[in-house]
mmCIF file of C-alpha atoms in Angstrom:
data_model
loop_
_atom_site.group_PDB
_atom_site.id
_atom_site.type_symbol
_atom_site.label_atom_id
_atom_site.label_comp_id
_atom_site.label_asym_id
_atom_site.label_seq_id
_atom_site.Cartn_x
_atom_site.Cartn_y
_atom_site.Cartn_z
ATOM 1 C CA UNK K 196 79.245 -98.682 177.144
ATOM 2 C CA UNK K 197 79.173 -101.447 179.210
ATOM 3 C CA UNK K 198 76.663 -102.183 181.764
ATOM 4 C CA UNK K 199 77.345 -105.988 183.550
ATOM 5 C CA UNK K 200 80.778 -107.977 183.200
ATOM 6 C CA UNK K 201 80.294 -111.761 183.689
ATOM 7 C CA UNK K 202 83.849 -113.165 184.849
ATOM 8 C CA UNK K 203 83.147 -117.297 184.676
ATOM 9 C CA UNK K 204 80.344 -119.354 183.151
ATOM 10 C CA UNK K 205 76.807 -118.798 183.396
ATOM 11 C CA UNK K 206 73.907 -120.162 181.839
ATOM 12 C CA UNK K 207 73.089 -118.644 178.492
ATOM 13 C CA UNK K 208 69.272 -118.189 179.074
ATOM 14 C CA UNK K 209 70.429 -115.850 182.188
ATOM 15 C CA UNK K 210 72.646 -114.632 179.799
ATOM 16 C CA UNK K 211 69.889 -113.401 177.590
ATOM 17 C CA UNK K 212 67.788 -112.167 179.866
ATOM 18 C CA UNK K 213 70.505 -109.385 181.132
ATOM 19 C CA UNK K 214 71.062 -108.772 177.325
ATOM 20 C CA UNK K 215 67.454 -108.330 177.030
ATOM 21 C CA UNK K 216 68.010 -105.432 178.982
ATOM 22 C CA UNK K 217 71.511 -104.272 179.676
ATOM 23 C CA UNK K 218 74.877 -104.181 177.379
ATOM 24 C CA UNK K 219 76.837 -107.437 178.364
ATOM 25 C CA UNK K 220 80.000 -108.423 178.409
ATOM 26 C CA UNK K 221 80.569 -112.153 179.061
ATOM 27 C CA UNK K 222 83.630 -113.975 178.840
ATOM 28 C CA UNK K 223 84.185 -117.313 181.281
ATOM 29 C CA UNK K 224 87.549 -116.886 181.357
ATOM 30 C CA UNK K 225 87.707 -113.147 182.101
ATOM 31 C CA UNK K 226 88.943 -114.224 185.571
ATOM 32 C CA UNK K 227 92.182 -114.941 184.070
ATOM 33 C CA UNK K 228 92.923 -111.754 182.217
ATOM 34 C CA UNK K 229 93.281 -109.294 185.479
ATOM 35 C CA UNK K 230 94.500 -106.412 183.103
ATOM 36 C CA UNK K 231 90.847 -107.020 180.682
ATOM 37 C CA UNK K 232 89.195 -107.358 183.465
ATOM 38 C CA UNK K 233 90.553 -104.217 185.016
ATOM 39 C CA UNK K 234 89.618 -101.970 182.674
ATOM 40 C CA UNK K 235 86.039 -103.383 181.725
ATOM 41 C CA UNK K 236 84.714 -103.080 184.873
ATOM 42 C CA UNK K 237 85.855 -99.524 185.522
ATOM 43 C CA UNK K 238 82.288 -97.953 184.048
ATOM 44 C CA UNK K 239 79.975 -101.105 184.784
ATOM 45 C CA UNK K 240 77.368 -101.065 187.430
ATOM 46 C CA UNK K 241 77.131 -104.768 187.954
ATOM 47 C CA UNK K 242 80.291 -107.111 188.035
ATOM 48 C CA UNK K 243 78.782 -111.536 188.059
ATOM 49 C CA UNK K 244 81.196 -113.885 189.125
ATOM 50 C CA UNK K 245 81.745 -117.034 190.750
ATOM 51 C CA UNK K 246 84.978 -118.320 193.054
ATOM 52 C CA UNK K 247 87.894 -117.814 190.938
ATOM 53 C CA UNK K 248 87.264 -113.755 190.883
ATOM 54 C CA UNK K 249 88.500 -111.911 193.511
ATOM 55 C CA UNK K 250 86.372 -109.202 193.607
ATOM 56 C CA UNK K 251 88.673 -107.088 196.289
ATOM 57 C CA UNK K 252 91.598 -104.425 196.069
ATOM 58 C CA UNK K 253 92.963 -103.393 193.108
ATOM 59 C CA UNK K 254 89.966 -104.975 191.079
ATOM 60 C CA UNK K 255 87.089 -103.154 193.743
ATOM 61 C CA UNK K 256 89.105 -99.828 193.356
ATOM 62 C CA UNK K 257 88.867 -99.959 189.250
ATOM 63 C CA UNK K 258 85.404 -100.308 189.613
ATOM 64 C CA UNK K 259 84.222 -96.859 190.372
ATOM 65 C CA UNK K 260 80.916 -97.269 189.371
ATOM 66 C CA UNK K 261 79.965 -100.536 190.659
ATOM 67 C CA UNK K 262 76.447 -100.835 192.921
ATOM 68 C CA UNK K 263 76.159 -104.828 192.482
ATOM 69 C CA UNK K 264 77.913 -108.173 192.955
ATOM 70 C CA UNK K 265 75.989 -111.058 191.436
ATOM 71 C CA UNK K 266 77.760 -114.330 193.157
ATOM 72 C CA UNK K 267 77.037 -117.528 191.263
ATOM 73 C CA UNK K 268 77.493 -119.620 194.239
ATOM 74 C CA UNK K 269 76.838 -119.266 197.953
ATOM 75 C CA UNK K 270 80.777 -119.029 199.031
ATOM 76 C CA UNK K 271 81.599 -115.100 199.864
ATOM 77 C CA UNK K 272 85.257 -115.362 200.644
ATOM 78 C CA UNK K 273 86.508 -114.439 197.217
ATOM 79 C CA UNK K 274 84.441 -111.211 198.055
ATOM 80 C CA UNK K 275 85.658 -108.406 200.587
ATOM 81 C CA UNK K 276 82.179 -107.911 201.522
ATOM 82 C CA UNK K 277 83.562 -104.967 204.438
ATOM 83 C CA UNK K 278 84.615 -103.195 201.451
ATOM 84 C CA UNK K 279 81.620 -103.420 199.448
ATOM 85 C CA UNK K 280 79.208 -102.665 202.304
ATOM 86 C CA UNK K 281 81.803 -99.630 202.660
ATOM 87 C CA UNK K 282 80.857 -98.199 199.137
ATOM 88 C CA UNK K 283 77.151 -99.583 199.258
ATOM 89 C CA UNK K 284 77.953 -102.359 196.772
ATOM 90 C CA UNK K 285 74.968 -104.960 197.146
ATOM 91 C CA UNK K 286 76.406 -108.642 197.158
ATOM 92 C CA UNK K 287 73.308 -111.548 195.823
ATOM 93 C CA UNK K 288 74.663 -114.373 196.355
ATOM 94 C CA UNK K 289 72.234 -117.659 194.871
ATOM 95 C CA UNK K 290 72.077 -119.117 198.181
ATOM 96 C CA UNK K 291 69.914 -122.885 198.402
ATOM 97 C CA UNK K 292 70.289 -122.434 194.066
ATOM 98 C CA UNK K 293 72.836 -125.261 194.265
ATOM 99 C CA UNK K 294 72.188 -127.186 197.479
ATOM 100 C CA UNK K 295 70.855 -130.335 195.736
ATOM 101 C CA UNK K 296 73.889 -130.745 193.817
ATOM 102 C CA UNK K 297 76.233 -130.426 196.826
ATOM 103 C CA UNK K 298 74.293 -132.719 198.490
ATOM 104 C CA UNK K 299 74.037 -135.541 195.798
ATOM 105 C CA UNK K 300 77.866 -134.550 195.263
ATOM 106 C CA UNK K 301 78.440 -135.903 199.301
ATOM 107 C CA UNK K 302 76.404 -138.505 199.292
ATOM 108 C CA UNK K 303 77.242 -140.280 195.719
ATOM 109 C CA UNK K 304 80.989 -139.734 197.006
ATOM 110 C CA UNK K 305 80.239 -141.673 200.454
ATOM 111 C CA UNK K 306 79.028 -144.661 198.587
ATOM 112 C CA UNK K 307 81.560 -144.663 196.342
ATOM 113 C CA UNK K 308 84.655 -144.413 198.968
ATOM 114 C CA UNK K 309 82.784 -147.165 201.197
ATOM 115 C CA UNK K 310 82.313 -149.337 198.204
ATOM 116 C CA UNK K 311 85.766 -149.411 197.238
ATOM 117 C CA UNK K 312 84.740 -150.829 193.766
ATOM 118 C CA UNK K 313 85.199 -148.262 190.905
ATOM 119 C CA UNK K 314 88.738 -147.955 191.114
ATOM 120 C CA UNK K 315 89.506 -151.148 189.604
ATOM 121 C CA UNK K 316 89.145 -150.000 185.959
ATOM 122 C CA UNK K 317 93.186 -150.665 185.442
ATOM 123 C CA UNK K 318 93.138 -153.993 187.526
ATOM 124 C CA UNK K 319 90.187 -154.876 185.116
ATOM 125 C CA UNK K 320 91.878 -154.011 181.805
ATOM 126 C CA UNK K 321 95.282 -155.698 182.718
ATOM 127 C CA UNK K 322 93.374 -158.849 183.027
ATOM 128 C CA UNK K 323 92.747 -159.276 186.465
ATOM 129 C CA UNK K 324 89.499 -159.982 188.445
ATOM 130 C CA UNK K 325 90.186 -158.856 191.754
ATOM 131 C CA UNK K 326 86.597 -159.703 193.647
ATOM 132 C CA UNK K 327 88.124 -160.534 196.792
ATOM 133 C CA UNK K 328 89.950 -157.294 197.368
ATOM 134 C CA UNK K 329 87.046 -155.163 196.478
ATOM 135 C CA UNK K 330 84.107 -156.320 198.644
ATOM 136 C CA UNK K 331 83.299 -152.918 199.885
ATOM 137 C CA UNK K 332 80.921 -151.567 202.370
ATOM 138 C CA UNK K 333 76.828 -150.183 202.645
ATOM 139 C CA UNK K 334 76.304 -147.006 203.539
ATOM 140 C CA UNK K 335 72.838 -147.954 205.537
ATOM 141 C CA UNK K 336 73.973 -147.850 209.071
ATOM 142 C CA UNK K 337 76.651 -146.155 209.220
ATOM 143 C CA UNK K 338 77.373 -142.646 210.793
ATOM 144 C CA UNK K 339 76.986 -139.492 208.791
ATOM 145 C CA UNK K 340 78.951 -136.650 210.596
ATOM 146 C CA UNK K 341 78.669 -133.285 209.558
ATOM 147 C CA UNK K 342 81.463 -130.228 210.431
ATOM 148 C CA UNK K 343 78.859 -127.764 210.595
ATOM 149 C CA UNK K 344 75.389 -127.543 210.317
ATOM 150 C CA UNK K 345 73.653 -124.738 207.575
ATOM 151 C CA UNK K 346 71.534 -124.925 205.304
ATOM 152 C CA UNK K 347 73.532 -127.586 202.887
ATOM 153 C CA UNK K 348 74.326 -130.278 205.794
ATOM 154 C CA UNK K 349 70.557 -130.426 207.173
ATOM 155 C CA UNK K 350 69.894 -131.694 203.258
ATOM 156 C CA UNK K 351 72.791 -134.028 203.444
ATOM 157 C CA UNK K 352 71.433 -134.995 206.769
ATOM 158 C CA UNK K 353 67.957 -135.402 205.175
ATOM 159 C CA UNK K 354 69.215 -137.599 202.745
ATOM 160 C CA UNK K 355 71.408 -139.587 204.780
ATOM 161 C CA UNK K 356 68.648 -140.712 206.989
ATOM 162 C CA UNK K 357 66.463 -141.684 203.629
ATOM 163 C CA UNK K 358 69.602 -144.251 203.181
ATOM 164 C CA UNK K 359 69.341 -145.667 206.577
ATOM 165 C CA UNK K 360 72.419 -143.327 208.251
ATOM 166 C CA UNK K 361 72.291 -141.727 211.362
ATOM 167 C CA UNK K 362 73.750 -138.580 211.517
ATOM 168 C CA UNK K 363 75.421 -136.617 213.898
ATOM 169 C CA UNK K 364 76.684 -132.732 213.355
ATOM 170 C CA UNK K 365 79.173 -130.209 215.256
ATOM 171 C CA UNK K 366 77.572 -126.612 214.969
ATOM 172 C CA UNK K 367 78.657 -124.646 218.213
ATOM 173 C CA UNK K 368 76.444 -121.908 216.479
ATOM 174 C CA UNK K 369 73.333 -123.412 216.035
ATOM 175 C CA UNK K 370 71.244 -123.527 219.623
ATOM 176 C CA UNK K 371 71.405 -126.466 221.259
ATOM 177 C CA UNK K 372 66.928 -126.360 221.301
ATOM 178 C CA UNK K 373 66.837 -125.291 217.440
ATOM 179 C CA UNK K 374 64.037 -127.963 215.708
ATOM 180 C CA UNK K 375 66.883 -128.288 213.309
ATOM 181 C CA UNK K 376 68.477 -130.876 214.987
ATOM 182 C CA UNK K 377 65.584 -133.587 215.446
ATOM 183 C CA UNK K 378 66.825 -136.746 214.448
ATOM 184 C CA UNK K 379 70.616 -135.150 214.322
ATOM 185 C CA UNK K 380 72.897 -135.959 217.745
ATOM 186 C CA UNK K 381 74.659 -132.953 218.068
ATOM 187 C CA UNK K 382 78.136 -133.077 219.306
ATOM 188 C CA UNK K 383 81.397 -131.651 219.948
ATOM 189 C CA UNK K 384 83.895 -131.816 217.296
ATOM 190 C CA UNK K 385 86.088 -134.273 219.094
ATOM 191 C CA UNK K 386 83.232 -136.746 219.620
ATOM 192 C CA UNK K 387 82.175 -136.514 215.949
ATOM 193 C CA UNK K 388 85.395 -137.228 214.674
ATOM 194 C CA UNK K 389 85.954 -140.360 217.082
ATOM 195 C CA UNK K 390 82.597 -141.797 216.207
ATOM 196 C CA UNK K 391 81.534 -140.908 212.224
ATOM 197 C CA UNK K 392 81.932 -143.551 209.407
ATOM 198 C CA UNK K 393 81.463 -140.822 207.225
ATOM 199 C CA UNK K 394 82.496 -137.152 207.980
ATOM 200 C CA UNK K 395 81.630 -133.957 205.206
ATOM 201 C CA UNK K 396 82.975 -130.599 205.970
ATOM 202 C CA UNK K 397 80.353 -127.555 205.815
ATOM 203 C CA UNK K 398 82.521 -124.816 207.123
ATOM 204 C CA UNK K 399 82.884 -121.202 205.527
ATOM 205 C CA UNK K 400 86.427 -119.906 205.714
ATOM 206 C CA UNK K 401 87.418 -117.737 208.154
ATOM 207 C CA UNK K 402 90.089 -117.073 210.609
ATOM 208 C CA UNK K 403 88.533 -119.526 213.112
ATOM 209 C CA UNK K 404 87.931 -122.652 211.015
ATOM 210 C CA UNK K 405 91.078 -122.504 208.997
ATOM 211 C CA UNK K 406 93.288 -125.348 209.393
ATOM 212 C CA UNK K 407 90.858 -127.070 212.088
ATOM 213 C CA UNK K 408 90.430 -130.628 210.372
ATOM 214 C CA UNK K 409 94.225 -131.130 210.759
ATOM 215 C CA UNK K 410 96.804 -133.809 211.831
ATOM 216 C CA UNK K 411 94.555 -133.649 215.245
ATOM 217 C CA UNK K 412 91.911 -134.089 214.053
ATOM 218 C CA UNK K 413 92.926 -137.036 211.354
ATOM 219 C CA UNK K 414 94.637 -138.704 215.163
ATOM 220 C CA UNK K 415 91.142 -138.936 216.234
ATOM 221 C CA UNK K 416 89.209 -139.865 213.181
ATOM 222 C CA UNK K 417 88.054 -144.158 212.892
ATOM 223 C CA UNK K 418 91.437 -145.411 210.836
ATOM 224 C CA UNK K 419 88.086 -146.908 208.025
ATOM 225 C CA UNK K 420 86.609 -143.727 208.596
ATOM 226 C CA UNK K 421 86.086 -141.734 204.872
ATOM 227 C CA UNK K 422 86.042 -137.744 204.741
ATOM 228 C CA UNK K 423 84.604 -136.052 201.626
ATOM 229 C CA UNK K 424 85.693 -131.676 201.407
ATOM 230 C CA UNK K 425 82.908 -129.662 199.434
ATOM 231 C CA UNK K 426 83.470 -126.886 201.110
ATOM 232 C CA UNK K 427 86.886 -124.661 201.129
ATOM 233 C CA UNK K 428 89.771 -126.058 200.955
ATOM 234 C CA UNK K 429 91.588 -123.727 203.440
ATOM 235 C CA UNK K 430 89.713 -125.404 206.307
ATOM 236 C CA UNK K 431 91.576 -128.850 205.822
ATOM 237 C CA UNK K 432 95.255 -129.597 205.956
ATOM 238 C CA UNK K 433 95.834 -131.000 202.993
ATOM 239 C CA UNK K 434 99.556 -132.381 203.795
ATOM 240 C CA UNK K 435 97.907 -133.802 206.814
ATOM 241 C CA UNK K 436 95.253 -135.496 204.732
ATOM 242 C CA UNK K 437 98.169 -137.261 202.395
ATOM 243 C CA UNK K 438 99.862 -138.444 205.314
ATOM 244 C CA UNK K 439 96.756 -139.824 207.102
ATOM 245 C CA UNK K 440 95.722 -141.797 203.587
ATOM 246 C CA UNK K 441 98.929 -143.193 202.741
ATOM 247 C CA UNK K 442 99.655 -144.154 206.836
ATOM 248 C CA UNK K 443 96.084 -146.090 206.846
ATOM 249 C CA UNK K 444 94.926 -143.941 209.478
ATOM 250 C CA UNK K 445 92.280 -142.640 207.173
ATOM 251 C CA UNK K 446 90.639 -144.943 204.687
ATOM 252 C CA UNK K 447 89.749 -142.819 202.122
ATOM 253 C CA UNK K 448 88.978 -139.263 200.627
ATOM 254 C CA UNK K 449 86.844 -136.755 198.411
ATOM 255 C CA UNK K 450 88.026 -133.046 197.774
ATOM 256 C CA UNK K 451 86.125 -130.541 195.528
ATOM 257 C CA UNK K 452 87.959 -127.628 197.264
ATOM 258 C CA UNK K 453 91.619 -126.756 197.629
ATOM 259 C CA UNK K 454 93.825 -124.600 199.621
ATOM 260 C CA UNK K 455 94.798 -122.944 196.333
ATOM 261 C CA UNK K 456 92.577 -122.809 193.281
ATOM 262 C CA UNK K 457 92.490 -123.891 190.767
ATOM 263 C CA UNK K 458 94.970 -126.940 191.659
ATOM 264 C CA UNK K 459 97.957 -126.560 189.222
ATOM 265 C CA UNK K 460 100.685 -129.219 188.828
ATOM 266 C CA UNK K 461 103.132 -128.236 191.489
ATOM 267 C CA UNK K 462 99.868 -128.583 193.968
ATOM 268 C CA UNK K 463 99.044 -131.733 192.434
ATOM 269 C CA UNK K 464 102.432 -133.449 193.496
ATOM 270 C CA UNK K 465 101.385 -132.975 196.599
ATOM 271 C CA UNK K 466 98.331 -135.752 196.030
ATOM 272 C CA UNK K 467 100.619 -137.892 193.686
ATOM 273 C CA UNK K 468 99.973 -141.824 195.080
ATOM 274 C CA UNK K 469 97.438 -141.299 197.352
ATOM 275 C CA UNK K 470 95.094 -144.379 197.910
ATOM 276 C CA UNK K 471 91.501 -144.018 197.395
ATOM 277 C CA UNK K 472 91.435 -140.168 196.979
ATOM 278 C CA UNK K 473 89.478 -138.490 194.851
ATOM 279 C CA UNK K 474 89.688 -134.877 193.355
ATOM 280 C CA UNK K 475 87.131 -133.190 191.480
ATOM 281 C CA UNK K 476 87.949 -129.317 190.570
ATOM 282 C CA UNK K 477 85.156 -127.434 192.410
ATOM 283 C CA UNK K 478 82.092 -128.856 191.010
ATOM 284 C CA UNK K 479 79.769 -130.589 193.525
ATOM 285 C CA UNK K 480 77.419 -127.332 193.051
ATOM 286 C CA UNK K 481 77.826 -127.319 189.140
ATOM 287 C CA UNK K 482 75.189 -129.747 187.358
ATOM 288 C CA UNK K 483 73.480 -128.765 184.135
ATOM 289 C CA UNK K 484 70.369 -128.215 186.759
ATOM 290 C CA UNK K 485 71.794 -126.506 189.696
ATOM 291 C CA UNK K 486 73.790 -124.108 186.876
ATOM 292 C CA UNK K 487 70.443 -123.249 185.148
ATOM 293 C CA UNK K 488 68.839 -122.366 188.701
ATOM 294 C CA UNK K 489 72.310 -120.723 190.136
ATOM 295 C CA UNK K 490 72.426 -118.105 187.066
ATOM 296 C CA UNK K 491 68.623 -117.700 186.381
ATOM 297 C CA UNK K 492 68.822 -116.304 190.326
ATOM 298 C CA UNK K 493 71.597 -114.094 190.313
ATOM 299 C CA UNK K 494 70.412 -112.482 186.820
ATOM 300 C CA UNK K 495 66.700 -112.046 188.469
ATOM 301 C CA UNK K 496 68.443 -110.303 191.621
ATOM 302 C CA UNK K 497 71.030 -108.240 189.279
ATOM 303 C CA UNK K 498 68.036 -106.872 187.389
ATOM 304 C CA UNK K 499 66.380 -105.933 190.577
ATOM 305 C CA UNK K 500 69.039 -104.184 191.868
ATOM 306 C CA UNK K 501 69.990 -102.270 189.057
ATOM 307 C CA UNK K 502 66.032 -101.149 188.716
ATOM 308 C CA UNK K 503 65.773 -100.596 192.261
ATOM 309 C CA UNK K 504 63.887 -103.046 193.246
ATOM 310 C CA UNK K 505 66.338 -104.729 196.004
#
C-alpha cells in the first residue's frame, strides 16, 4: 500500500529520504493522468505536488485518507486550502526555499530587457552587425518598482539597491511604519506605475488582484518602461500586455506565469510577434539549487507530519 504520491518533479535525495521511510509513489507527470492519479491517492496519507496539481474537488474527495499536502513551491492557489483546513489536511508549503532563484530570475531578466542585446542571435547569423540599433541601457539608476511587497520583493529590493537601483513598492498591506520599507519609497499603485523603469509583479491570486495590471495600468506605465511577471499569471492581462508591446507603449516584457498553464499552442498565438518579450514556462523558482532546497523542505515537513511532529 501506498503511503505518499509525488505528482511533479522533486529532487531524488528527498526522494530517498521518504523511501527511507514510507512506500512511494513518484511519477512527475502524474499531474497529467487525473484517472492514475485518482485512484492512487485514495489510501495515501500524504499527496506532494507543485502548481500544475489541483489538489481540490473531485481529486480532495478521492483522497479519503489524506492528513498532508507537501507544496513544492510557495504559490497555494492550486490548493483549496478552506477545504483542507475543513478535513484537517495540513498544507507545508517550502516558503523562502526558492526565493533566491526568483529573485536572480527578476533581476537577470531586467538587465537583459534594458540591454536590448541578446536578441540579435538571427541578425548576427544572417550576416549583419547591427551595433547601432542595440546600444541598450544600465540598470544602475534606474527605478525598481515592486507590485507588492513579501517576502520575495524585499530580496529583489535588496538586490536592486546592491546594483545601484532605487526601489519603490505598492503594498497597501504592509504598515506604512514597518522597518521593512527603509530604503523602499512606498507608494500607491498609480504612482509606481507612472514612475518605475522597471516594474516586477509579487501578487498572490485572488479575487482582488486579478486582472489589476491591465490596459489601465499599461496607459500609465513609462512607454521605455520594462515589466517582468514571476508571479501568477491571472493577475496580468495578457491581451493587454500584447497590445501595449506591439503599440510601443511598453518597451519590453518577461513572463514566467500565465493565465492558463501550462501555455499550449492556441495560448501561444496569442504572443506570436511580440517585440522584446520573453516567456519562460514557470521556472524562475526552479534552479538545480533552489530544487534541492524546495524538496529537501517539504520531505523534512511531510515526515514530521506524518510522525506527529507538526
Amino acid at each position: 500500500m501506498t503511503d505518499i504520491v509525488i505528482t511533479e518533479f522533486m529532487d531524488e535525495a528527498a526522494v530517498a529520504s521518504l523511501k527511507a521511510r514510507y512506500a512511494v509513489h513518484h511519477d512527475p507527470e502524474l499531474f497529467g493522468k487525473p484517472e492514475e492519479l485518482a485512484r492512487l491517492v485514495a489510501t495515501v496519507s500524504a499527496l506532494i505536488v507543485r502548481n500544475q496539481t489541483q489538489v481540490r474537488g473531485e481529486l480532495l474527495a478521492a483522497a479519503g485518507n489524506l492528513k498532508v499536502v507537501g507544496r513544492l513551491g510557495v504559490g497555494l492557489d492550486n490548493i483549496d486550502m478552506a477545504a483542507c483546513a475543513a478535513r484537517d489536511i495540513k498544507v507545508f508549503p517550502a516558503t523562502g526555499a526558492n526565493s533566491l532563484s526568483v529573485v536572480e530570475y527578476v533581476i537577470g531578466t531586467a538587465m537583459t530587457l534594458l540591454r536590448g542585446a541578446y536578441f540579435a542571435n538571427a541578425a548576427m547569423l544572417a550576416g549583419e552587425f547591427p551595433k547601432t540599433k542595440l546600444i541598450g541601457r544600465e540598470i544602475a539608476g534606474k527605478r525598481m518598482g515592486l507590485v507588492g511587497f513579501g517576502a520575495i520583493a524585499r530580496d529583489v529590493a535588496r538586490h536592486a539597491k546592491a546594483l545601484g537601483m532605487t526601489v519603490a513598492a505598492y503594498d497597501p498591506y504592509v504598515p506604512a511604519g514597518a522597518p521593512v520599507w527603509q530604503g523602499v519609497e512606498k507608494l500607491e499603485l498609480d504612482g509606481l506605475l507612472s514612475t518605475s523603469d522597471v516594474l516586477s509583479i509579487h501578487l498572490p491570486l485572488t479575487p482582488e488582484t486579478r486582472g489589476v495590471i491591465g490596459e489601465a495600468a499599461f496607459a500609465k506605465m513609462k512607454p521605455d518602461a520594462v515589466l517582468i511577471n514571476a508571479a501568477r499569471g491571472g493577475v496580468m492581462d495578457e491581451p493587454a500586455l500584447v497590445a501595449a508591446l506591439k503599440g510601443g507603449r511598453l518597451a519590453g516584457a518577461a513572463l514566467d506565469v500565465f493565465e492558463q498553464e501550462p501555455l499550449k499552442a492556441d495560448g501561444a498565438k496569442l504572443f506570436a510577434g511580440t517585440p522584446n518579450l520573453i516567456l519562460t514556462p514557470h521556472i524562475a523558482g526552479n534552479t538545480v539549487e533552489s530544487n534541492g532546497r524546495v524538496s529537501g523542505l517539504v520531505a523534512e515537513r511531510v515526515i514530521a507530519a506524518l510522525e506527529g511532529r507538526a
